[in-house]
C-alpha cells in the first residue's frame, strides 16, 4: 500500500495525458504479443497436420471466412509479420514516452525540492545540514530516476505477462491455471527478498548522505586541510564512507543476482514439469503444447525482470519517503508569498525593534532577549559587542531573514509580520561577512538583483561604492570573478556587494562585520563609500572597527543578547559641535 503512495508522488510529477499515452502504448504492445501467441496455434496445426482443429483455429476460420478470406498459412504468416511491424513501431513510441516520463518526473521532483528550499524560512534552513540538501537534489533524485525506470518497466512487464497469460488461458485453461498458481506461490514466497531490498535502500540512503557530507567537508575545508596538514584524513574519511556505500550496493546486487539465478534454475525445472504434466496428465495436443512452452519460455525472463524491477523500485522507496518528508516539512516551513506588494523604497522616520526575543531551535536560551531599538532613517547606526553577543542574529532580524519569536520589527508605521517579511527582505541590502558572488562576470553578478540596470547605472553604482577597481580588471565588467569571487580580495567583494545593493535602490544597508577582515587600504575604500552614502541611506554597521565608528550617528552596544548601552556617535557629536 505504501509503495502505491510513493508511486503517487512520482507519477504526480508527470502530466496525465503523457502517462495515459505511455500506458496505452504498453497495453497495445502487450496486445500484439498476446495475439501473436494465439496465432501460433493455428500456424503450428497447419504445419503439423495440414488442418486446424483447435477451438482457437475454429474461431479464426470463422472470422476469416466472414471477411471472405481462407485461413491458410499465407494469411497467418502475413498477419504475424504485420503484427511484428506494429509491435516494433509501438516499442519505439513506448521507449520515447518512457524516457520522457522518467526525465519529467526526475526534473520536476528536483525542482520541487529546490523550490521547497528556496521558499523555506531561514529559521528552518539554518538548523538543517547543507550536505543533506546537496545529497537530496543530486544523488538521491538521480537514484529515484533509476527507481522510476524500474517502475515503468515493472508496469510494462506486467502488461506483457498479463497478455501472455490471457492468451495462454485461451489456448489451454488447465495448463495456464497450473502455471499461474505455481507462479503466485513462488512470488509470494520471495517476500523476504523484497523486504530486504527496502532495508538495503534505507542503508544506502544513509551511506550516501554521509558520503556527501564528507565530500562537502573536504571541498569546503581544502584550505584548512592544507594549513592543518590533514589531507590524508579527509581522503581516509572519504575512502571509508565510499566503502560503506559500495558494500551496501554490492549486497543489493548480490541479492539480485541470487534471485536471478534462482529464477533461472526454477524456470527450467518448472518448464520440464509443465511439459510432463501437459503430455501425460492433461493430454494436450502437440501444437498447443509447443505454443504454451513458447509462451512460458517467454514469460520466465519476464517474471525474472518483474522481480528485479520490484526489488529495484522497493530499493528506491526509502529515498522517495525522504523526499516526501522533506517536501512536507519545507511546506510547513514555507515563507509567506511576497504577493503583489512593491518593495519599500523610502524609510521616512525609522526602523524599530520593540521587545524582540528570538531563540534558535537547537538552543533553549534566547540569542536575542527583549531588545528594543530605534534605527533612525538615513542615519548610520553601529552595533558593537563581543563575539556571541547576538549582533548577527540582530542583523538577520533587521533584514527580515529571521522573524522574532515575540516582539515586533516595524518600518515607519508598518509592522513587518510574516506576511510582509519577504517583501521587506527584498527591500533591504544585507552585506554579510562572506559576500556571495557567483562564478560569473562582474556585470552579471551586479545584475542579479537589478536585471534592467544599464551600464551607466552600473558605473554610477560602482563609483558610489568606491569600486572603480573594476575598470582596471583585465576585461572590465566582463571579468570572471572566480568561484565565490575567489579572484577578488575580500574588500573588493564587499564593495561589489555594496554596488549591487545600490543598483537595487534599497533604502537600507546592513553590513555585518563587513570590514573586520580587511587590510587598511580596503577598509579605507569602504569607509569612503559609506561616508559618501551617509545621510542618504539608512545604514547599520555591525561589529566594526574604530575607523568606521567615526561614521556613526549612534552606537549601540550588545552583550549576551541584550542592549547594554546606546549613545550618540561621532557624526552626531560633530554636527552638534558645529
Ligand atoms: P555575534 O554576531 O555577536 O557573534 P551571533 O548572533 O552570531 O553573535 O550569535 C548569538 C548567539 O546565538 C551565540 O551564542 C551563538 O552561538 C548562537 N547562534 C547563532 N547562530 C545560531 C544557530 N544557527 N543555531 C543555534 N545557535 C546559534
XYZ file of C-alpha atoms in Angstrom, residues 62-489:
428
model
C -14.972 -18.321 -38.861
C -13.526 -14.824 -38.574
C -11.546 -15.191 -41.803
C -14.493 -16.525 -43.807
C -16.622 -13.634 -42.510
C -14.006 -11.384 -44.163
C -14.155 -13.611 -47.273
C -10.608 -14.975 -46.788
C -9.413 -18.596 -46.452
C -7.484 -19.383 -43.224
C -4.241 -20.606 -44.783
C -0.565 -20.406 -43.889
C -0.034 -17.357 -46.140
C -2.703 -15.326 -44.315
C -1.386 -16.344 -40.891
C 2.265 -15.555 -41.770
C 1.167 -12.219 -43.282
C -0.756 -11.368 -40.124
C 2.195 -12.395 -37.984
C 4.648 -10.203 -39.925
C 2.229 -7.251 -39.784
C 1.937 -7.737 -36.020
C 5.710 -7.732 -35.577
C 5.878 -4.476 -37.626
C 3.202 -2.819 -35.485
C 4.936 -4.043 -32.323
C 8.280 -2.527 -33.404
C 6.596 0.840 -34.067
C 4.858 0.697 -30.692
C 8.130 -0.173 -28.990
C 9.792 2.991 -30.356
C 6.824 5.050 -29.155
C 6.808 3.357 -25.736
C 10.543 3.852 -25.214
C 10.298 7.538 -26.120
C 7.344 8.051 -23.802
C 9.018 6.071 -21.009
C 12.132 8.245 -21.293
C 10.167 11.485 -21.230
C 8.037 10.326 -18.262
C 11.206 9.410 -16.372
C 13.027 12.645 -17.239
C 9.987 14.803 -16.419
C 9.401 13.073 -13.082
C 13.068 13.454 -12.085
C 13.279 17.096 -13.232
C 10.049 18.076 -11.512
C 10.971 16.299 -8.273
C 14.348 18.083 -8.296
C 12.623 21.414 -8.975
C 10.070 20.783 -6.211
C 12.891 20.111 -3.726
C 14.783 23.234 -4.761
C 11.566 25.249 -4.630
C 10.977 23.874 -1.117
C 14.464 25.024 -0.104
C 14.156 28.432 -1.742
C 10.729 29.059 -0.281
C 11.523 27.958 3.277
C 12.022 30.257 6.224
C 15.625 30.993 7.121
C 14.933 29.928 10.700
C 14.189 26.403 9.459
C 17.055 26.323 6.965
C 19.827 27.307 9.395
C 19.106 24.266 11.519
C 19.449 21.809 8.657
C 22.516 20.175 7.137
C 23.585 21.676 3.817
C 25.195 18.412 2.669
C 21.833 16.627 3.180
C 20.274 19.135 0.792
C 23.082 18.600 -1.709
C 22.605 14.811 -1.486
C 18.847 15.250 -1.876
C 18.848 17.329 -5.061
C 21.726 15.460 -6.726
C 22.377 11.825 -5.734
C 19.007 10.876 -4.277
C 16.897 12.329 -7.054
C 19.140 10.662 -9.663
C 18.712 7.346 -7.887
C 14.962 7.890 -7.794
C 15.305 8.246 -11.596
C 16.648 4.671 -11.634
C 13.691 3.609 -9.500
C 11.222 5.283 -11.874
C 12.803 3.388 -14.759
C 12.233 0.204 -12.761
C 8.620 1.230 -12.082
C 7.968 1.852 -15.779
C 9.481 -1.474 -16.791
C 7.585 -3.143 -13.927
C 4.293 -1.906 -15.379
C 5.350 -2.747 -18.957
C 6.420 -6.276 -17.967
C 3.205 -6.786 -16.003
C 1.127 -5.825 -19.037
C 3.220 -8.128 -21.240
C 2.865 -11.014 -18.793
C -0.863 -10.427 -18.427
C -1.290 -10.507 -22.211
C 0.675 -13.763 -22.478
C -1.292 -15.224 -19.598
C -4.668 -14.322 -21.167
C -3.528 -15.765 -24.494
C -2.232 -18.897 -22.735
C -5.602 -19.259 -20.950
C -7.359 -19.013 -24.317
C -5.100 -21.776 -25.620
C -5.277 -24.113 -22.589
C -7.047 -23.025 -19.396
C -5.952 -26.088 -17.432
C -2.229 -25.743 -18.094
C -2.283 -21.974 -17.694
C -4.135 -22.293 -14.371
C -1.425 -24.647 -13.165
C 1.316 -22.213 -14.214
C -0.392 -19.197 -12.669
C -0.923 -20.978 -9.356
C 2.716 -22.115 -9.060
C 3.971 -18.675 -10.195
C 1.908 -16.943 -7.493
C 3.185 -19.272 -4.759
C 6.804 -18.619 -5.749
C 6.293 -14.841 -5.975
C 4.725 -14.700 -2.513
C 7.490 -16.850 -1.064
C 10.035 -14.208 -2.150
C 8.549 -11.678 0.296
C 11.709 -11.626 2.413
C 13.869 -10.764 -0.608
C 11.672 -7.733 -1.310
C 11.681 -6.667 2.342
C 15.477 -6.815 2.300
C 15.556 -4.552 -0.789
C 13.710 -1.840 1.179
C 16.086 -2.155 4.148
C 19.143 -2.002 1.907
C 17.653 1.069 0.192
C 17.402 2.812 3.520
C 21.008 1.813 4.413
C 22.193 3.186 1.089
C 20.342 6.453 1.703
C 22.237 6.965 4.977
C 25.558 5.874 3.481
C 25.118 8.335 0.590
C 24.228 11.165 2.968
C 27.378 10.649 4.975
C 29.434 10.386 1.766
C 28.036 13.726 0.607
C 28.801 15.294 3.986
C 32.391 14.024 3.772
C 32.812 15.311 0.214
C 31.399 18.673 1.172
C 33.588 18.949 4.263
C 36.648 18.169 2.131
C 35.728 20.662 -0.592
C 34.855 23.489 1.781
C 37.803 22.784 4.006
C 40.513 22.481 1.316
C 42.389 25.497 2.609
C 42.095 24.386 6.230
C 43.188 20.854 5.305
C 46.332 22.284 3.724
C 47.057 24.504 6.704
C 46.498 21.736 9.240
C 48.103 19.094 7.017
C 45.040 16.861 7.316
C 44.682 15.983 3.614
C 45.196 12.274 4.322
C 42.477 12.276 6.986
C 39.982 13.739 4.510
C 40.947 11.086 1.976
C 40.589 8.337 4.573
C 37.145 9.624 5.637
C 36.018 9.647 2.020
C 37.531 6.200 1.431
C 35.612 4.803 4.436
C 32.244 6.334 3.550
C 32.618 5.227 -0.085
C 33.427 1.707 1.117
C 30.207 1.708 3.102
C 28.189 2.863 0.048
C 29.923 0.242 -2.098
C 29.268 -2.539 0.393
C 25.538 -1.769 0.608
C 25.322 -1.582 -3.196
C 27.226 -4.869 -3.518
C 24.921 -6.623 -1.046
C 21.914 -5.402 -3.039
C 23.440 -6.510 -6.353
C 24.407 -9.903 -4.883
C 20.873 -10.392 -3.616
C 19.580 -9.506 -7.098
C 21.980 -11.908 -8.795
C 20.944 -14.708 -6.421
C 17.270 -14.123 -7.161
C 18.013 -14.129 -10.893
C 19.912 -17.428 -10.682
C 17.131 -18.902 -8.540
C 14.504 -17.950 -11.124
C 16.577 -19.321 -13.989
C 17.019 -22.700 -12.367
C 13.463 -22.862 -11.066
C 12.209 -21.847 -14.525
C 13.940 -24.784 -16.188
C 12.556 -27.192 -13.562
C 9.025 -25.813 -13.880
C 9.086 -25.829 -17.674
C 10.092 -29.510 -17.584
C 7.280 -30.257 -15.130
C 4.721 -28.371 -17.240
C 5.711 -30.363 -20.357
C 5.387 -33.640 -18.457
C 2.054 -32.590 -16.933
C 0.786 -31.430 -20.352
C 1.712 -34.668 -22.134
C 0.917 -37.314 -19.501
C -1.728 -35.757 -17.271
C -3.666 -33.098 -19.184
C -3.069 -34.769 -22.596
C -2.880 -31.524 -24.608
C -2.187 -31.625 -28.380
C 1.356 -31.099 -29.610
C 0.767 -27.688 -31.378
C -0.943 -26.369 -28.218
C 1.891 -27.701 -26.078
C 4.543 -26.097 -28.302
C 2.699 -22.757 -28.269
C 2.415 -22.926 -24.485
C 6.052 -23.899 -23.995
C 6.944 -20.946 -26.233
C 4.698 -18.680 -24.158
C 6.060 -19.871 -20.816
C 9.652 -19.677 -22.014
C 8.947 -16.018 -22.951
C 7.202 -15.401 -19.642
C 10.023 -16.714 -17.468
C 12.502 -13.924 -18.302
C 9.538 -11.568 -17.917
C 8.884 -12.872 -14.414
C 12.553 -12.521 -13.589
C 12.575 -8.965 -14.881
C 9.422 -8.299 -12.858
C 11.039 -9.484 -9.637
C 14.147 -7.392 -10.377
C 12.082 -4.285 -11.141
C 10.041 -4.762 -7.974
C 13.298 -5.063 -5.978
C 14.783 -2.014 -7.659
C 11.623 0.004 -7.035
C 11.379 -1.088 -3.396
C 15.041 -0.176 -3.017
C 14.072 3.380 -4.049
C 11.100 3.639 -1.686
C 13.109 4.949 1.318
C 14.514 7.688 -0.939
C 11.059 8.736 -2.054
C 9.965 8.681 1.597
C 12.833 11.019 2.341
C 11.854 13.394 -0.491
C 8.225 13.296 0.618
C 9.208 14.081 4.202
C 11.424 16.938 3.042
C 8.645 18.368 0.840
C 6.113 18.124 3.705
C 8.465 19.796 6.176
C 9.510 22.530 3.750
C 5.844 23.212 3.002
C 5.178 23.741 6.705
C 8.325 25.884 6.966
C 7.460 27.904 3.853
C 7.717 31.673 3.939
C 4.557 33.591 3.119
C 4.468 34.575 -0.570
C 5.552 38.103 -1.496
C 2.298 38.719 -3.333
C 1.926 41.880 -5.352
C 3.444 44.247 -2.779
C 6.015 46.691 -4.142
C 9.414 46.809 -2.390
C 9.688 49.570 0.211
C 11.731 52.341 -1.424
C 11.695 55.013 1.295
C 12.028 54.903 5.061
C 10.587 58.156 6.380
C 11.249 58.009 10.097
C 12.803 54.815 11.414
C 13.160 51.049 11.582
C 12.201 49.860 15.083
C 12.504 46.748 17.145
C 10.075 46.505 20.079
C 10.716 43.890 22.790
C 12.156 41.402 20.305
C 13.146 37.931 21.512
C 14.479 35.080 19.384
C 15.779 31.611 20.237
C 17.268 29.146 17.750
C 15.613 25.728 17.668
C 18.811 23.989 18.740
C 19.402 26.036 21.920
C 16.812 26.806 24.567
C 18.085 30.196 25.805
C 17.240 33.136 23.513
C 20.080 34.583 21.407
C 18.249 37.935 21.395
C 16.347 38.812 24.543
C 13.787 41.603 24.821
C 15.628 44.040 22.560
C 14.041 47.424 21.760
C 15.835 49.709 19.368
C 15.165 52.669 17.068
C 17.265 52.993 13.916
C 16.621 56.495 12.557
C 16.084 56.861 8.810
C 19.114 57.990 6.740
C 21.377 57.828 9.791
C 24.259 55.405 10.404
C 23.959 53.095 13.403
C 26.868 50.990 14.638
C 26.155 47.870 16.686
C 29.122 46.683 18.764
C 29.732 43.886 21.208
C 31.839 40.791 21.851
C 31.561 37.666 19.748
C 28.380 35.731 20.521
C 26.617 38.862 21.789
C 23.845 38.374 19.203
C 24.862 41.020 16.635
C 24.494 38.779 13.548
C 21.201 37.431 14.829
C 20.003 41.009 15.295
C 21.115 41.810 11.734
C 19.158 38.781 10.440
C 16.064 40.049 12.276
C 16.534 43.601 10.963
C 16.679 42.432 7.331
C 13.699 40.086 7.763
C 15.671 36.824 7.373
C 14.575 35.718 10.847
C 11.147 36.521 12.232
C 11.176 37.253 16.003
C 9.565 34.728 18.391
C 7.979 37.662 20.197
C 8.047 41.429 19.781
C 7.901 43.338 16.505
C 10.006 44.757 13.725
C 8.440 47.822 12.119
C 9.328 50.227 9.353
C 7.716 53.628 9.996
C 4.136 52.618 10.853
C 4.212 49.245 9.095
C 4.692 46.197 11.325
C 6.751 43.614 9.408
C 4.808 40.442 10.262
C 5.146 37.081 8.460
C 3.099 38.455 5.530
C 5.416 41.408 4.949
C 8.681 39.686 5.797
C 9.696 38.583 2.308
C 8.859 41.915 0.771
C 10.942 43.678 3.431
C 13.786 41.230 2.768
C 13.964 42.335 -0.842
C 13.714 45.996 0.197
C 16.994 45.971 2.145
C 20.553 45.013 1.292
C 22.474 42.744 3.584
C 26.252 42.563 3.200
C 27.291 39.549 5.300
C 30.780 38.619 6.460
C 31.189 36.294 3.480
C 29.777 38.092 0.463
C 28.278 35.654 -2.027
C 29.411 36.199 -5.605
C 28.586 33.693 -8.345
C 31.178 32.144 -10.625
C 30.328 34.626 -13.357
C 31.305 38.036 -14.719
C 31.281 41.184 -12.584
C 28.438 42.554 -14.712
C 26.178 39.533 -14.313
C 26.904 39.399 -10.587
C 25.808 43.030 -10.305
C 22.710 42.498 -12.421
C 21.385 39.597 -10.268
C 19.362 41.969 -8.126
C 18.569 44.547 -10.827
C 18.352 42.837 -14.231
C 17.235 46.009 -16.031
C 20.149 48.242 -14.964
C 22.121 49.956 -17.753
C 25.921 50.265 -17.997
C 25.576 53.904 -16.907
C 23.647 52.790 -13.784
C 26.355 50.201 -13.095
C 29.148 52.785 -13.464
C 27.369 55.169 -11.096
C 26.823 52.417 -8.509
C 30.460 51.279 -8.760
C 31.692 54.795 -8.234
C 29.433 55.385 -5.204
C 30.563 52.061 -3.734
C 34.233 53.082 -4.250
C 34.555 50.059 -6.537
C 36.143 51.684 -9.587
C 38.828 48.966 -9.403
C 36.505 47.018 -11.734
C 37.590 49.230 -14.645
C 41.205 48.127 -14.109
C 40.366 44.397 -14.233
C 41.594 42.597 -17.401
C 38.136 42.541 -19.018
C 36.460 45.293 -17.018
C 32.856 44.456 -16.245
C 33.192 41.209 -18.200
C 35.933 39.783 -15.968
C 35.093 36.451 -14.345
C 35.234 36.737 -10.550
C 36.082 33.052 -9.870
C 34.222 30.595 -7.675
C 32.556 32.568 -4.870
C 34.521 35.646 -6.063
C 37.844 33.918 -5.258
C 39.750 36.047 -7.796
C 38.903 39.248 -5.888
C 40.045 40.367 -2.459
